[in-house]
Amino acid sequence: MRTCCIFTHTKNPLRPVDVVTIFYLMVINILIIIFRENLPQYQWFLAVHFLIIGLIVLITVVRWCSQSKLLKFIHYWYPYVLFGLFFEEIHYTVFMIFPGWFDHIPIKIDYALFGVHPTVWLEQFSNVWLNDYLQFAYTFYLILLPVLGGALYRRGDWQGFDRLMLSAAITYYLCYIIFILFPIEGPYHTLQHLQRVELEGWIFTDLINFIEKHGRVHGGALPSTHVAASLVVLICAYKYHRKIYYAILPIVLSLFVATVYGRYHYVTDVITGLGMGWIGCWLGHKLYSFWERRIGQFEISDGKSQIDRQLISRSRFGHTSSEASAGD
């Protein structure tokens, strides 16, 4: 007998990712108020942030009283939309605290580690096939989260979906705060005068060049959110959907290389991005486990009892043999 998705053992309708998102917006609002003299029309940013907080609360409360599939979809997927909007906001808030770039620091670190500028050194391997493949890998980042999230959502694995979205949110929000505290524009701007080879390719090279020309956010290079978020998806795919994990593994590894090869990031950005991705997953796991113990599981998967979900959770995080079948 098919059961409806219902709330169970919950003391409030908020999911962990809702709380983390609201907390992030409050932190940014506090920074805006403190450094408002450095941010023109700061009132608009505050107003939009409070509006978003209000909408999050409204969505969760309305969903608390409804079984609407549309509301459920919005509640689960709105963080993905906000990740992009908040990143675009960095273009305006990057100098809110400090008035200049700190690129000289990662440039010196990279040069001390390798004795060369990695983005310049890698241009010797340039060819149209390699260029286009790595640009494809770099662009694939845009659909990584929807691919895994969509598979978990379609399967009704709400716990896996929630852990994925929570870990991604923590990772993104930590990166965005660092962007403001430590403004870095990246080698695309700072080392362009040293490059002697144009990266030529085909469809994916043209696509990424179009995106970079019309949608590039100036700032937000360290840590690399491409690397950090991709690592989060990779780790969660390993836990919750092995088939997707093995499918995306070579692309994600190529993406890590593409961030430097394509001149978007310093190697330092990649290293810190890997660190932020791991921290995001670790904090996401800790927070979600705490939430389950103190608040209760948000909802039951269709056709599965609470006991079934607990057994699945224990098998996953107890590293039993059932983990290997997570992609079935």
Tab-separated table of C-alpha atoms in Angstrom:
chain	number	residue	atom	x	y	z
A	1	MET	CA	0.000	0.000	0.000
A	2	ARG	CA	1.451	3.353	-1.023
A	3	THR	CA	1.708	5.933	1.737
A	4	CYS	CA	1.778	9.694	1.353
A	5	CYS	CA	4.778	11.769	2.302
A	6	ILE	CA	4.044	13.106	5.785
A	7	PHE	CA	5.879	14.920	8.548
A	8	THR	CA	6.795	12.650	11.399
A	9	HIS	CA	8.455	13.141	14.773
A	10	THR	CA	9.228	16.772	13.915
A	11	LYS	CA	9.029	19.675	16.344
A	12	ASN	CA	9.106	22.288	13.567
A	13	PRO	CA	8.735	22.353	9.776
A	14	LEU	CA	12.233	23.697	9.074
A	15	ARG	CA	14.824	21.460	7.440
A	16	PRO	CA	18.493	21.824	8.425
A	17	VAL	CA	19.283	23.523	5.113
A	18	ASP	CA	16.569	26.111	5.836
A	19	VAL	CA	18.209	27.002	9.146
A	20	VAL	CA	21.702	27.148	7.616
A	21	THR	CA	20.477	29.413	4.804
A	22	ILE	CA	18.727	31.781	7.211
A	23	PHE	CA	21.822	31.837	9.427
A	24	TYR	CA	24.027	32.695	6.424
A	25	LEU	CA	21.750	35.565	5.425
A	26	MET	CA	21.785	36.931	8.969
A	27	VAL	CA	25.596	36.802	9.057
A	28	ILE	CA	25.816	38.658	5.734
A	29	ASN	CA	23.269	41.211	6.943
A	30	ILE	CA	25.334	41.852	10.071
A	31	LEU	CA	28.430	42.402	7.904
A	32	ILE	CA	26.460	44.732	5.622
A	33	ILE	CA	25.268	46.802	8.585
A	34	ILE	CA	28.774	47.037	10.061
A	35	PHE	CA	30.434	47.948	6.742
A	36	ARG	CA	27.493	49.735	5.119
A	37	GLU	CA	29.631	52.751	4.192
A	38	ASN	CA	31.516	50.539	1.719
A	39	LEU	CA	28.405	49.156	0.026
A	40	PRO	CA	26.327	51.568	-2.086
A	41	GLN	CA	22.577	51.140	-1.627
A	42	TYR	CA	23.140	48.641	1.143
A	43	GLN	CA	19.486	48.958	2.164
A	44	TRP	CA	18.434	47.011	-0.926
A	45	PHE	CA	20.659	44.087	-0.011
A	46	LEU	CA	19.217	44.003	3.502
A	47	ALA	CA	15.675	44.195	2.169
A	48	VAL	CA	16.200	41.382	-0.338
A	49	HIS	CA	17.840	39.185	2.293
A	50	PHE	CA	14.997	39.668	4.760
A	51	LEU	CA	12.520	39.002	1.947
A	52	ILE	CA	14.264	35.704	1.180
A	53	ILE	CA	14.189	34.754	4.869
A	54	GLY	CA	10.474	35.527	4.960
A	55	LEU	CA	9.839	33.416	1.859
A	56	ILE	CA	11.764	30.478	3.332
A	57	VAL	CA	9.691	30.617	6.509
A	58	LEU	CA	6.474	31.000	4.494
A	59	ILE	CA	7.277	28.010	2.285
A	60	THR	CA	8.076	25.780	5.256
A	61	VAL	CA	4.971	26.804	7.221
A	62	VAL	CA	2.621	26.388	4.248
A	63	ARG	CA	4.169	23.031	3.433
A	64	TRP	CA	3.674	22.022	7.044
A	65	CYS	CA	-0.075	22.134	6.389
A	66	SER	CA	-0.044	20.816	2.820
A	67	GLN	CA	0.857	17.732	0.797
A	68	SER	CA	1.215	19.712	-2.436
A	69	LYS	CA	3.832	18.157	-4.714
A	70	LEU	CA	4.666	21.590	-6.122
A	71	LEU	CA	5.331	23.046	-2.663
A	72	LYS	CA	7.404	20.006	-1.822
A	73	PHE	CA	9.487	20.477	-4.978
A	74	ILE	CA	10.010	24.184	-4.232
A	75	HIS	CA	10.943	23.470	-0.617
A	76	TYR	CA	13.530	20.895	-1.605
A	77	TRP	CA	15.082	22.703	-4.566
A	78	TYR	CA	15.055	26.413	-3.672
A	79	PRO	CA	18.567	26.247	-2.099
A	80	TYR	CA	20.028	25.322	-5.491
A	81	VAL	CA	18.612	28.541	-6.968
A	82	LEU	CA	19.940	30.587	-4.049
A	83	PHE	CA	23.464	29.190	-4.462
A	84	GLY	CA	23.668	30.910	-7.840
A	85	LEU	CA	22.001	34.133	-6.715
A	86	PHE	CA	24.263	34.483	-3.684
A	87	PHE	CA	27.319	33.881	-5.868
A	88	GLU	CA	26.240	36.652	-8.240
A	89	GLU	CA	25.861	38.928	-5.218
A	90	ILE	CA	29.588	38.562	-4.504
A	91	HIS	CA	30.239	40.818	-7.497
A	92	TYR	CA	28.820	43.695	-5.434
A	93	THR	CA	29.897	42.736	-1.902
A	94	VAL	CA	33.451	41.547	-2.561
A	95	PHE	CA	34.976	44.889	-1.459
A	96	MET	CA	32.580	45.407	1.422
A	97	ILE	CA	35.382	44.979	3.989
A	98	PHE	CA	38.667	45.282	2.081
A	99	PRO	CA	39.099	47.668	-0.888
A	100	GLY	CA	41.547	45.585	-2.934
A	101	TRP	CA	42.639	42.152	-4.093
A	102	PHE	CA	44.961	39.768	-2.259
A	103	ASP	CA	46.063	37.780	-5.323
A	104	HIS	CA	49.725	38.327	-4.558
A	105	ILE	CA	49.399	35.771	-1.754
A	106	PRO	CA	48.189	32.730	-3.777
A	107	ILE	CA	50.506	33.752	-6.630
A	108	LYS	CA	53.496	33.602	-4.277
A	109	ILE	CA	52.318	30.312	-2.754
A	110	ASP	CA	51.890	28.684	-6.170
A	111	TYR	CA	55.277	29.894	-7.347
A	112	ALA	CA	56.957	28.732	-4.136
A	113	LEU	CA	55.398	25.269	-4.539
A	114	PHE	CA	56.072	24.739	-8.253
A	115	GLY	CA	58.750	27.221	-9.292
A	116	VAL	CA	56.444	28.374	-12.114
A	117	HIS	CA	53.022	29.894	-12.571
A	118	PRO	CA	50.947	26.716	-13.117
A	119	THR	CA	48.421	28.345	-15.464
A	120	VAL	CA	51.251	29.610	-17.679
A	121	TRP	CA	53.225	26.352	-17.540
A	122	LEU	CA	50.214	24.261	-18.559
A	123	GLU	CA	49.698	26.169	-21.803
A	124	GLN	CA	52.453	24.065	-23.432
A	125	PHE	CA	50.018	21.121	-23.485
A	126	SER	CA	47.286	23.079	-25.243
A	127	ASN	CA	45.491	21.466	-28.175
A	128	VAL	CA	41.912	21.746	-29.378
A	129	TRP	CA	40.914	18.248	-28.212
A	130	LEU	CA	42.267	18.662	-24.690
A	131	ASN	CA	40.989	22.223	-24.473
A	132	ASP	CA	37.444	21.275	-25.383
A	133	TYR	CA	37.352	18.208	-23.130
A	134	LEU	CA	38.558	20.139	-20.090
A	135	GLN	CA	36.158	22.980	-20.847
A	136	PHE	CA	33.400	20.358	-21.009
A	137	ALA	CA	34.464	19.070	-17.585
A	138	TYR	CA	34.538	22.608	-16.202
A	139	THR	CA	31.066	23.331	-17.594
A	140	PHE	CA	29.699	20.002	-16.315
A	141	TYR	CA	29.909	21.499	-12.829
A	142	LEU	CA	26.687	23.378	-13.573
A	143	ILE	CA	24.628	20.168	-13.657
A	144	LEU	CA	26.475	18.007	-11.110
A	145	LEU	CA	24.210	18.869	-8.192
A	146	PRO	CA	20.960	18.584	-10.205
A	147	VAL	CA	22.052	15.202	-11.608
A	148	LEU	CA	22.637	13.601	-8.207
A	149	GLY	CA	19.897	15.555	-6.464
A	150	GLY	CA	17.421	14.685	-9.209
A	151	ALA	CA	18.242	10.983	-8.954
A	152	LEU	CA	17.792	10.977	-5.173
A	153	TYR	CA	14.595	13.020	-5.426
A	154	ARG	CA	13.128	10.714	-8.058
A	155	ARG	CA	14.003	7.685	-5.928
A	156	GLY	CA	12.373	9.224	-2.861
A	157	ASP	CA	15.598	9.205	-0.861
A	158	TRP	CA	14.779	12.334	1.139
A	159	GLN	CA	17.486	11.727	3.708
A	160	GLY	CA	20.161	11.407	1.032
A	161	PHE	CA	18.809	14.483	-0.754
A	162	ASP	CA	18.717	16.502	2.469
A	163	ARG	CA	22.277	15.541	3.396
A	164	LEU	CA	23.478	16.444	-0.096
A	165	MET	CA	21.760	19.842	-0.120
A	166	LEU	CA	22.815	20.622	3.453
A	167	SER	CA	26.473	19.771	2.790
A	168	ALA	CA	26.412	21.824	-0.420
A	169	ALA	CA	24.821	24.784	1.376
A	170	ILE	CA	27.398	24.772	4.172
A	171	THR	CA	30.204	24.530	1.617
A	172	TYR	CA	28.906	27.332	-0.594
A	173	TYR	CA	28.107	29.684	2.269
A	174	LEU	CA	31.519	29.222	3.896
A	175	CYS	CA	33.167	29.928	0.533
A	176	TYR	CA	31.050	33.047	-0.011
A	177	ILE	CA	32.027	34.445	3.378
A	178	ILE	CA	35.709	33.790	2.613
A	179	PHE	CA	35.291	35.606	-0.727
A	180	ILE	CA	34.365	38.737	1.230
A	181	LEU	CA	37.044	38.317	3.893
A	182	PHE	CA	39.793	37.479	1.368
A	183	PRO	CA	39.062	38.963	-2.095
A	184	ILE	CA	40.788	37.077	-4.926
A	185	GLU	CA	40.110	37.741	-8.613
A	186	GLY	CA	42.091	34.814	-10.069
A	187	PRO	CA	44.788	34.266	-12.721
A	188	TYR	CA	42.322	34.963	-15.547
A	189	HIS	CA	42.861	38.626	-14.626
A	190	THR	CA	46.233	38.774	-12.893
A	191	LEU	CA	48.420	36.534	-15.083
A	192	GLN	CA	46.817	37.123	-18.471
A	193	HIS	CA	49.806	39.199	-19.595
A	194	LEU	CA	52.076	36.152	-19.182
A	195	GLN	CA	49.988	33.809	-21.328
A	196	ARG	CA	51.293	33.245	-24.860
A	197	VAL	CA	48.857	30.593	-26.098
A	198	GLU	CA	45.160	31.105	-26.737
A	199	LEU	CA	42.991	28.188	-25.587
A	200	GLU	CA	41.133	27.301	-28.768
A	201	GLY	CA	38.502	24.600	-29.081
A	202	TRP	CA	35.007	23.863	-30.279
A	203	ILE	CA	31.543	23.866	-28.775
A	204	PHE	CA	32.418	23.710	-25.071
A	205	THR	CA	35.256	26.189	-25.400
A	206	ASP	CA	32.910	28.594	-27.176
A	207	LEU	CA	30.241	27.982	-24.533
A	208	ILE	CA	32.517	28.658	-21.578
A	209	ASN	CA	33.978	31.727	-23.304
A	210	PHE	CA	30.437	33.058	-23.748
A	211	ILE	CA	29.639	32.398	-20.084
A	212	GLU	CA	32.879	33.982	-18.925
A	213	LYS	CA	32.312	37.030	-21.118
A	214	HIS	CA	28.713	37.691	-20.110
A	215	GLY	CA	28.318	36.050	-16.709
A	216	ARG	CA	31.690	36.137	-14.977
A	217	VAL	CA	31.645	37.284	-11.361
A	218	HIS	CA	34.703	39.397	-10.624
A	219	GLY	CA	36.011	37.915	-7.391
A	220	GLY	CA	35.189	34.679	-5.664
A	221	ALA	CA	38.223	32.658	-6.749
A	222	LEU	CA	39.533	31.303	-3.436
A	223	PRO	CA	38.387	28.754	-2.452
A	224	SER	CA	37.258	27.348	-5.790
A	225	THR	CA	33.534	26.647	-5.486
A	226	HIS	CA	33.821	24.500	-8.617
A	227	VAL	CA	36.169	22.197	-6.739
A	228	ALA	CA	34.460	22.424	-3.346
A	229	ALA	CA	30.918	21.763	-4.581
A	230	SER	CA	32.048	19.034	-6.980
A	231	LEU	CA	33.785	17.221	-4.136
A	232	VAL	CA	30.594	17.429	-2.068
A	233	VAL	CA	28.605	15.858	-4.912
A	234	LEU	CA	31.268	13.177	-5.392
A	235	ILE	CA	31.290	12.221	-1.704
A	236	CYS	CA	27.501	12.154	-1.505
A	237	ALA	CA	27.266	10.136	-4.724
A	238	TYR	CA	29.625	7.571	-3.196
A	239	LYS	CA	27.349	7.279	-0.160
A	240	TYR	CA	23.941	7.413	-1.806
A	241	HIS	CA	24.217	6.492	-5.502
A	242	ARG	CA	27.234	4.442	-6.571
A	243	LYS	CA	26.280	4.300	-10.236
A	244	ILE	CA	26.349	8.078	-10.493
A	245	TYR	CA	29.572	8.169	-8.464
A	246	TYR	CA	31.416	5.967	-10.965
A	247	ALA	CA	29.898	7.868	-13.886
A	248	ILE	CA	30.977	11.321	-12.690
A	249	LEU	CA	34.309	10.401	-11.048
A	250	PRO	CA	36.508	10.880	-14.162
A	251	ILE	CA	34.675	14.085	-15.079
A	252	VAL	CA	35.087	15.566	-11.596
A	253	LEU	CA	38.796	14.679	-11.520
A	254	SER	CA	39.147	16.339	-14.926
A	255	LEU	CA	37.266	19.351	-13.576
A	256	PHE	CA	39.878	19.767	-10.844
A	257	VAL	CA	42.570	19.977	-13.530
A	258	ALA	CA	40.434	22.222	-15.740
A	259	THR	CA	40.156	24.919	-13.080
A	260	VAL	CA	43.891	25.608	-13.379
A	261	TYR	CA	44.362	24.593	-17.018
A	262	GLY	CA	41.585	26.951	-18.077
A	263	ARG	CA	43.227	29.796	-16.096
A	264	TYR	CA	40.275	30.241	-13.765
A	265	HIS	CA	42.047	29.390	-10.519
A	266	TYR	CA	45.398	29.144	-8.807
A	267	VAL	CA	46.429	25.733	-7.491
A	268	THR	CA	45.983	27.268	-4.038
A	269	ASP	CA	42.315	27.807	-4.893
A	270	VAL	CA	41.971	24.119	-5.763
A	271	ILE	CA	43.633	22.943	-2.554
A	272	THR	CA	41.481	25.196	-0.383
A	273	GLY	CA	38.430	24.164	-2.415
A	274	LEU	CA	39.108	20.508	-1.626
A	275	GLY	CA	39.415	21.438	2.034
A	276	MET	CA	36.158	23.379	2.026
A	277	GLY	CA	34.317	20.545	0.292
A	278	TRP	CA	35.488	18.071	2.911
A	279	ILE	CA	34.610	20.449	5.752
A	280	GLY	CA	31.165	21.037	4.249
A	281	CYS	CA	30.454	17.297	4.093
A	282	TRP	CA	31.759	16.729	7.618
A	283	LEU	CA	29.742	19.579	9.102
A	284	GLY	CA	26.703	18.551	7.071
A	285	HIS	CA	26.858	15.014	8.459
A	286	LYS	CA	27.310	16.252	12.024
A	287	LEU	CA	24.506	18.806	11.802
A	288	TYR	CA	22.072	16.421	10.134
A	289	SER	CA	22.755	13.699	12.719
A	290	PHE	CA	22.250	16.231	15.518
A	291	TRP	CA	19.027	17.413	13.866
A	292	GLU	CA	17.675	13.864	13.660
A	293	ARG	CA	18.426	13.221	17.326
A	294	ARG	CA	17.039	16.500	18.673
A	295	ILE	CA	14.345	17.509	16.185
A	296	GLY	CA	13.418	14.280	14.421
A	297	GLN	CA	13.404	13.001	10.876
A	298	PHE	CA	11.771	15.454	8.495
A	299	GLU	CA	9.677	13.048	6.490
A	300	ILE	CA	9.270	9.431	5.447
A	301	SER	CA	10.027	8.174	1.959
A	302	ASP	CA	7.050	6.960	-0.031
A	303	GLY	CA	6.164	3.391	0.839
A	304	LYS	CA	8.773	3.065	3.606
A	305	SER	CA	8.233	3.056	7.322
A	306	GLN	CA	10.201	5.018	9.888
A	307	ILE	CA	11.917	1.798	10.948
A	308	ASP	CA	12.936	1.123	7.339
A	309	ARG	CA	14.505	4.584	7.078
A	310	GLN	CA	16.393	4.143	10.342
A	311	LEU	CA	17.762	0.792	9.174
A	312	ILE	CA	18.882	2.345	5.888
A	313	SER	CA	20.549	5.209	7.764
A	314	ARG	CA	22.375	2.837	10.112
A	315	SER	CA	23.572	0.625	7.287
A	316	ARG	CA	24.953	3.610	5.383
A	317	PHE	CA	26.824	5.222	8.171
A	318	GLY	CA	27.809	1.938	9.767
A	319	HIS	CA	29.676	1.096	6.531
A	320	THR	CA	27.965	-2.248	6.125
A	321	SER	CA	27.831	-4.239	2.946
A	322	SER	CA	24.537	-2.610	1.975
A	323	GLU	CA	26.382	0.644	1.282
A	324	ALA	CA	27.795	-0.848	-1.886
A	325	SER	CA	24.314	-1.221	-3.306
A	326	ALA	CA	23.365	2.428	-2.756
A	327	GLY	CA	23.292	3.034	-6.503
A	328	ASP	CA	20.785	0.273	-7.250
